[in-house]
Amino acid sequence: MEITIILSQENETLPKSELIARLEVLDIKYKIQHEYPGVMQLEVDCDRNLIKELGSHLGYTHEIHENIAYTTPEDIFNCVRDINWNEVIDGSFKVRVRRVGTGPVDKNNLERIVGGKIQKTTQQPVSLDNPDCTIKLVYTDPEIIVNDKKEEVITKYNKVIVSRCIVLQDKKHFFDNKPHKRPYFHPGSMSPKLALCMVNLAHVHEDDVVLDPFCGTGGILIEAGCLNTKLIGSDIERNMVEGTKLNLAHEGFKDFKVYWEDVRKLEFEELVDAVAMDPPYGISTTLGGDDTKELYHQALISISRHLKDDGYICMASPHYIDLYEVVEDTPLEIKEQHSIRMHKSLTRIITVLTKK
C-alpha cells in the first residue's frame, strides 16, 4: 500500500522521527518514496487497520491517506476522469483540497468540480458533514522564492496526490487533556502533544512497563497509559506524587504505582521497557549548572539499572546542559536529539537514549 502522511510543521525533525519510531513499534515495514515540506510518501506492507492503529497514537501527524493516483495541477481533471471511482467509493463522500503552505490553489472551485465529476460517475451522495469517505487532493512539491521582504513564498505546486483519507487526527484528545483540565494542575506541565511524542520516541508498545521518574502531575504517564501499558512514576515532591495518583485515577487507569522517591535512589523490583521523562528545569536554579549535570548523570545511571537491555529512554532537558557530557561513564548512548524553542531564553532538547 502507498500512503501519504501529512505532518505537523511545528518542528523540523520531531514529526518524522515520531512517525518512524511508531512504525518500528508496530513492526510496519516501510520505504520512504518522497519527502516534501510537511508531507511524506511511504510504501508500507500492512493493511488499513494497522494504518489506523498507527495514526491513532501520533502527536505530530495530522492525516494519513491511501494513495489513488499522482498527477500535476495542470492535468488534475484528466486524472480524475480516468480513475474508476466505483472501486474507491461505496457510500457518501466529500472532496477536500490539502495544500502545504499558502500557494495559489482555488480550493473551493476544485472541490466543487471534482466532487461533481465523482458524483456523476458513481451516483453516490455528497455529504459535507459526515461522509463515509473523504477524497483528498494533496498539493505538494512546491516551488519557493524569497520575495523582497525576505519571506519564502510558494509560487506553484508541481504535484498532486489523489488519495483517500484513512486517519484524521483527533484534536479533541489534546484539547480535553490540557494540563489545567486535570484534577491536579501545576504550572509548567508539558503539553499532551509533546508528551505523546516523547512516549512514541521511547518506543512504547502495548502492555509495556513505562517509567517516568520525574512524573510531576503525570502528563507523560497519561499519554503512555492510553497505549494500554503498566505505569510507574516517581517524584521527589510529595504533592506531585499525590497529584499524579489523582490524575491517573481520574483518567481511569488502574495499573500504576507512584513512589515518593529521589530518582537517584530508585528502588523497585521490576525492569521497565521504556522511560519518558521531563526533569524540572527549576532544579538548575537551585543546584547550579555543574550540579545539575551531576544530578542528570546520577539519575541516568540509576534509571539504567531498571531499564531492559533493549529499552529506550526519551528525556527533555534545557539547551544549556550538554547531554553528551552527562552520559559519559554511563551504560547509555544518545541515538538522536531534537530542539524545540520554547521562548527567547530557553530551548528544550528532546533526547533519545539506549543502552550501549
Coordinates of C-alpha atoms in Angstrom, one line a residue:
M1 CA 0.0 0.0 0.0
E2 CA 1.2 3.5 -0.8
I3 CA 0.3 6.2 1.7
T4 CA 0.7 9.9 2.2
I5 CA 1.4 11.3 5.7
I6 CA 0.6 15.0 6.5
L7 CA 3.0 16.0 9.2
S8 CA 2.9 19.0 11.6
Q9 CA 5.3 21.7 10.6
E10 CA 5.7 22.9 14.2
N11 CA 9.1 21.4 14.3
E12 CA 11.6 20.4 11.6
T13 CA 12.6 16.9 12.9
L14 CA 10.3 15.6 15.6
P15 CA 7.3 14.7 13.4
K16 CA 9.3 12.4 11.1
S17 CA 11.2 10.8 14.0
E18 CA 8.0 10.2 16.0
L19 CA 6.4 8.6 12.9
I20 CA 9.3 6.3 12.2
A21 CA 9.5 5.2 15.9
R22 CA 5.8 4.3 15.8
L23 CA 6.3 2.4 12.6
E24 CA 9.0 0.4 14.2
V25 CA 6.9 -0.3 17.3
L26 CA 4.1 -1.7 15.2
D27 CA 6.6 -3.6 13.1
I28 CA 5.4 -2.0 9.9
K29 CA 7.9 -2.4 7.1
Y30 CA 8.1 0.8 5.1
K31 CA 10.0 2.6 2.3
I32 CA 10.2 6.3 2.0
Q33 CA 9.4 7.2 -1.6
H34 CA 9.3 11.0 -1.5
E35 CA 9.6 13.8 1.1
Y36 CA 8.3 17.3 0.8
P37 CA 7.8 20.1 3.4
G38 CA 5.1 18.6 5.8
V39 CA 4.5 15.6 3.5
M40 CA 5.9 12.1 3.3
Q41 CA 5.0 9.4 0.8
L42 CA 5.6 5.8 2.0
E43 CA 5.2 2.3 0.7
V44 CA 4.1 0.1 3.6
D45 CA 3.5 -3.6 4.0
C46 CA 0.3 -3.6 6.0
D47 CA -3.5 -3.2 5.8
R48 CA -5.8 -0.3 6.6
N49 CA -6.5 -1.4 10.2
L50 CA -2.8 -1.3 11.1
I51 CA -2.6 2.2 9.5
K52 CA -5.5 3.3 11.6
E53 CA -3.7 2.0 14.7
L54 CA -0.5 3.8 13.6
G55 CA -2.4 7.1 13.2
S56 CA -4.4 6.8 16.4
H57 CA -1.4 7.5 18.7
L58 CA 0.7 10.1 17.0
G59 CA 1.2 13.7 18.3
Y60 CA 2.7 15.4 15.3
T61 CA 0.9 13.6 12.4
H62 CA -2.3 15.3 11.1
E63 CA -3.6 12.9 8.5
I64 CA -2.8 9.6 6.8
H65 CA -4.1 8.9 3.3
E66 CA -4.2 5.9 1.0
N67 CA -2.9 7.0 -2.4
I68 CA -5.0 6.5 -5.5
A69 CA -3.1 8.4 -8.2
Y70 CA -0.5 11.1 -8.9
T71 CA -0.8 14.0 -11.3
T72 CA 0.0 17.6 -11.8
P73 CA -2.1 20.7 -11.2
E74 CA -2.4 21.2 -14.9
D75 CA -3.7 17.6 -15.5
I76 CA -5.8 17.1 -12.4
F77 CA -9.2 16.9 -14.2
N78 CA -8.0 14.4 -16.8
C79 CA -6.6 12.3 -13.9
V80 CA -9.9 12.4 -12.0
R81 CA -11.8 11.4 -15.2
D82 CA -9.6 8.3 -15.6
I83 CA -10.0 6.9 -12.1
N84 CA -12.5 4.1 -11.6
W85 CA -14.3 5.8 -8.7
N86 CA -16.8 2.9 -8.3
E87 CA -13.9 0.8 -6.9
V88 CA -12.9 3.6 -4.5
I89 CA -16.2 4.9 -3.2
D90 CA -19.1 3.0 -1.6
G91 CA -21.4 5.4 0.2
S92 CA -21.4 9.1 0.8
F93 CA -18.3 11.2 0.1
K94 CA -16.7 14.6 0.0
V95 CA -13.7 16.1 -1.7
R96 CA -11.2 18.3 0.1
V97 CA -8.0 20.0 -1.1
R98 CA -5.0 19.9 1.2
R99 CA -2.1 22.2 0.2
V100 CA 1.2 22.5 2.1
G101 CA 1.7 26.2 2.7
T102 CA -0.2 29.0 1.1
G103 CA 0.4 28.5 -2.6
P104 CA -2.0 29.6 -5.3
V105 CA -4.8 27.0 -5.4
D106 CA -8.5 27.6 -5.9
K107 CA -9.6 25.2 -3.3
N108 CA -13.4 25.8 -3.3
N109 CA -13.7 25.6 -7.1
L110 CA -11.6 22.4 -7.3
E111 CA -13.6 20.7 -4.6
R112 CA -16.8 21.6 -6.3
I113 CA -15.7 20.5 -9.8
V114 CA -14.0 17.3 -8.7
G115 CA -16.8 16.4 -6.4
G116 CA -19.3 16.9 -9.2
K117 CA -17.4 14.6 -11.6
I118 CA -17.2 11.8 -8.9
Q119 CA -20.8 12.2 -8.1
K120 CA -21.8 11.9 -11.7
T121 CA -19.7 8.8 -12.2
T122 CA -20.7 6.9 -9.0
Q123 CA -24.2 8.3 -8.3
Q124 CA -23.2 8.3 -4.6
P125 CA -24.4 11.2 -2.4
V126 CA -22.2 14.0 -1.3
S127 CA -22.1 14.6 2.5
L128 CA -20.1 17.5 3.8
D129 CA -20.7 16.8 7.5
N130 CA -20.4 13.1 7.9
P131 CA -19.2 11.3 4.8
D132 CA -18.3 7.6 4.6
C133 CA -15.3 8.6 2.5
T134 CA -13.1 11.7 2.1
I135 CA -11.2 12.2 -1.1
K136 CA -8.1 14.4 -0.6
L137 CA -6.2 16.2 -3.3
V138 CA -2.8 16.9 -1.7
Y139 CA -0.9 19.7 -3.5
T140 CA 2.8 19.4 -2.8
D141 CA 6.3 19.6 -4.3
P142 CA 6.2 23.4 -4.1
E143 CA 8.4 25.9 -5.9
I144 CA 9.5 28.6 -3.5
I145 CA 11.1 32.0 -4.0
V146 CA 12.3 34.6 -1.5
N147 CA 10.5 38.0 -2.0
D148 CA 11.7 41.5 -1.4
K149 CA 10.7 41.2 2.3
K150 CA 12.9 38.1 2.6
E151 CA 9.8 35.9 3.0
E152 CA 9.5 32.5 1.5
V153 CA 6.6 32.4 -1.0
I154 CA 5.2 29.4 -2.8
T155 CA 4.7 30.3 -6.5
K156 CA 3.3 27.0 -7.7
Y157 CA 2.9 23.3 -6.9
N158 CA 4.3 20.6 -9.2
K159 CA 2.5 17.5 -7.9
V160 CA -1.0 16.5 -6.8
I161 CA -1.6 13.3 -4.8
V162 CA -5.1 12.0 -5.2
S163 CA -5.9 10.0 -2.1
R164 CA -8.5 8.6 0.3
C165 CA -8.3 9.6 3.9
I166 CA -7.7 6.8 6.4
V167 CA -6.7 8.7 9.5
L168 CA -7.6 12.3 10.6
Q169 CA -6.0 13.3 13.9
D170 CA -8.4 13.7 16.8
K171 CA -7.6 17.1 18.1
K172 CA -10.2 16.8 20.8
H173 CA -7.9 14.4 22.7
F174 CA -5.3 17.1 23.1
F175 CA -7.9 19.7 23.9
D176 CA -9.6 17.6 26.6
N177 CA -6.2 16.5 28.1
K178 CA -4.8 20.0 28.6
P179 CA -3.0 20.1 31.9
H180 CA -5.2 22.7 33.5
K181 CA -8.3 20.5 33.0
R182 CA -6.9 17.7 35.2
P183 CA -7.9 17.5 38.9
Y184 CA -4.4 18.4 39.9
F185 CA -2.6 21.1 38.0
H186 CA 0.8 22.7 38.3
P187 CA 2.3 25.4 36.1
G188 CA 4.9 24.3 33.6
S189 CA 3.2 21.0 32.8
M190 CA 4.1 19.6 29.4
S191 CA 1.6 19.7 26.6
P192 CA -0.2 16.4 25.8
K193 CA 1.0 16.5 22.2
L194 CA 4.7 16.7 23.2
A195 CA 4.2 14.1 26.0
L196 CA 2.7 11.7 23.4
C197 CA 5.5 12.3 21.1
M198 CA 8.1 11.5 23.8
V199 CA 6.2 8.3 24.6
N200 CA 6.4 7.3 21.0
L201 CA 10.1 8.2 20.7
A202 CA 10.6 5.9 23.7
H203 CA 9.3 3.1 21.6
V204 CA 6.4 2.2 23.9
H205 CA 4.5 -0.9 23.0
E206 CA 1.1 -2.1 24.2
D207 CA 1.5 -3.9 27.6
D208 CA 4.9 -2.4 28.2
V209 CA 6.0 -1.2 31.6
V210 CA 6.7 2.6 31.4
L211 CA 8.6 4.7 33.9
D212 CA 8.6 8.4 34.5
P213 CA 10.9 9.2 37.4
F214 CA 10.1 12.9 37.3
C215 CA 6.4 12.4 37.0
G216 CA 5.2 15.9 38.1
T217 CA 1.5 15.9 37.5
G218 CA 1.5 12.7 35.4
G219 CA 1.1 14.1 31.9
I220 CA 3.6 11.7 30.3
L221 CA 2.2 8.7 32.1
I222 CA -1.3 9.6 31.0
E223 CA -0.2 9.5 27.3
A224 CA 1.6 6.2 27.9
G225 CA -1.4 4.8 29.7
C226 CA -3.5 5.4 26.6
L227 CA -1.4 2.7 24.9
N228 CA -2.6 0.2 27.5
T229 CA 0.6 0.0 29.5
K230 CA 1.6 -0.6 33.1
L231 CA 2.7 2.7 34.6
I232 CA 5.4 3.5 37.2
G233 CA 6.1 7.0 38.4
S234 CA 8.2 8.7 41.0
D235 CA 8.9 12.3 42.2
I236 CA 10.9 13.9 44.9
E237 CA 8.0 16.2 45.8
R238 CA 5.2 14.5 47.8
N239 CA 2.5 16.8 46.4
M240 CA 3.4 15.8 42.9
V241 CA 3.2 12.1 43.8
E242 CA -0.3 12.6 45.2
G243 CA -1.3 14.8 42.3
T244 CA -0.2 12.2 39.8
K245 CA -2.1 9.5 41.6
L246 CA -5.2 11.7 41.5
N247 CA -4.8 12.5 37.7
L248 CA -4.1 8.8 36.7
A249 CA -7.2 7.6 38.6
H250 CA -9.3 10.4 37.1
E251 CA -8.3 9.1 33.6
G252 CA -9.5 5.7 34.6
F253 CA -6.1 4.0 34.8
K254 CA -5.7 1.3 37.5
D255 CA -2.4 -0.4 36.7
F256 CA 0.0 2.1 38.1
K257 CA 2.4 2.7 41.0
V258 CA 3.7 6.1 42.0
Y259 CA 6.6 6.4 44.5
W260 CA 7.8 9.3 46.7
E261 CA 11.4 8.9 45.9
D262 CA 14.6 10.6 44.7
V263 CA 15.4 9.4 41.2
R264 CA 19.0 8.7 42.3
K265 CA 17.7 6.2 44.9
L266 CA 15.1 4.4 42.9
E267 CA 14.3 1.0 44.3
F268 CA 11.7 -1.4 42.8
E269 CA 11.9 -4.9 41.6
E270 CA 10.6 -4.6 38.1
L271 CA 12.6 -3.9 34.9
V272 CA 10.9 -1.3 32.7
D273 CA 10.6 -1.4 28.9
A274 CA 10.7 2.3 28.4
V275 CA 11.4 5.6 30.2
A276 CA 10.0 9.0 29.2
M277 CA 10.8 12.0 31.5
D278 CA 10.9 15.7 31.7
P279 CA 13.2 16.7 34.6
P280 CA 12.0 20.1 36.1
Y281 CA 14.2 22.9 34.9
G282 CA 13.9 24.6 38.2
I283 CA 16.5 22.2 39.5
S284 CA 19.1 24.2 37.7
T285 CA 18.4 27.3 39.6
T286 CA 18.9 25.6 43.0
L287 CA 21.8 23.4 42.2
G288 CA 23.7 25.4 39.5
G289 CA 24.9 24.2 36.1
D290 CA 27.6 21.8 37.2
D291 CA 25.5 20.2 39.9
T292 CA 22.6 19.8 37.5
K293 CA 24.9 17.9 35.1
E294 CA 25.9 15.6 38.0
L295 CA 22.2 15.2 39.0
Y296 CA 21.3 14.1 35.5
H297 CA 24.4 11.8 35.4
Q298 CA 23.4 10.1 38.6
A299 CA 19.8 9.9 37.6
L300 CA 20.6 8.2 34.3
I301 CA 22.8 5.7 36.0
S302 CA 20.0 4.9 38.5
I303 CA 17.4 4.6 35.7
S304 CA 19.6 2.4 33.5
R305 CA 19.6 -0.2 36.3
H306 CA 15.9 -0.6 35.9
L307 CA 15.8 -0.4 32.1
K308 CA 15.7 -3.6 30.0
D309 CA 18.7 -4.1 27.6
D310 CA 16.5 -3.3 24.6
G311 CA 14.7 -0.4 26.2
Y312 CA 14.6 3.3 25.2
I313 CA 14.8 6.5 27.2
C314 CA 13.3 9.7 25.9
M315 CA 14.0 12.8 28.0
A316 CA 13.7 16.6 27.8
S317 CA 16.3 18.9 29.1
P318 CA 17.3 22.6 28.8
H319 CA 19.7 23.5 26.0
Y320 CA 22.4 24.6 28.4
I321 CA 23.0 21.1 29.6
D322 CA 25.3 19.1 27.3
L323 CA 23.9 15.5 27.5
Y324 CA 26.8 14.1 25.6
E325 CA 28.9 15.1 28.6
V326 CA 26.2 13.8 31.0
V327 CA 26.1 10.3 29.5
E328 CA 29.9 9.8 29.8
D329 CA 30.7 6.9 32.0
T330 CA 27.1 5.6 31.9
P331 CA 25.8 2.5 30.2
L332 CA 23.8 4.7 27.8
E333 CA 24.3 6.3 24.4
I334 CA 22.5 9.0 22.6
K335 CA 20.6 7.9 19.4
E336 CA 19.0 11.2 18.4
Q337 CA 18.3 14.7 19.6
H338 CA 15.7 17.4 18.6
S339 CA 15.4 21.1 19.5
I340 CA 12.2 22.9 20.5
R341 CA 12.4 26.6 21.1
M342 CA 10.2 27.4 24.0
H343 CA 10.9 31.2 24.3
K344 CA 13.7 33.6 23.8
S345 CA 15.9 32.3 26.6
L346 CA 15.0 28.5 26.6
T347 CA 15.2 25.7 24.0
R348 CA 14.2 22.3 25.0
I349 CA 16.3 19.4 23.8
I350 CA 14.5 16.1 23.3
T351 CA 17.0 13.2 23.5
V352 CA 16.5 9.5 22.8
L353 CA 18.9 7.1 24.5
T354 CA 19.5 3.4 24.6
K355 CA 21.9 1.0 26.3
K356 CA 25.2 0.5 24.7

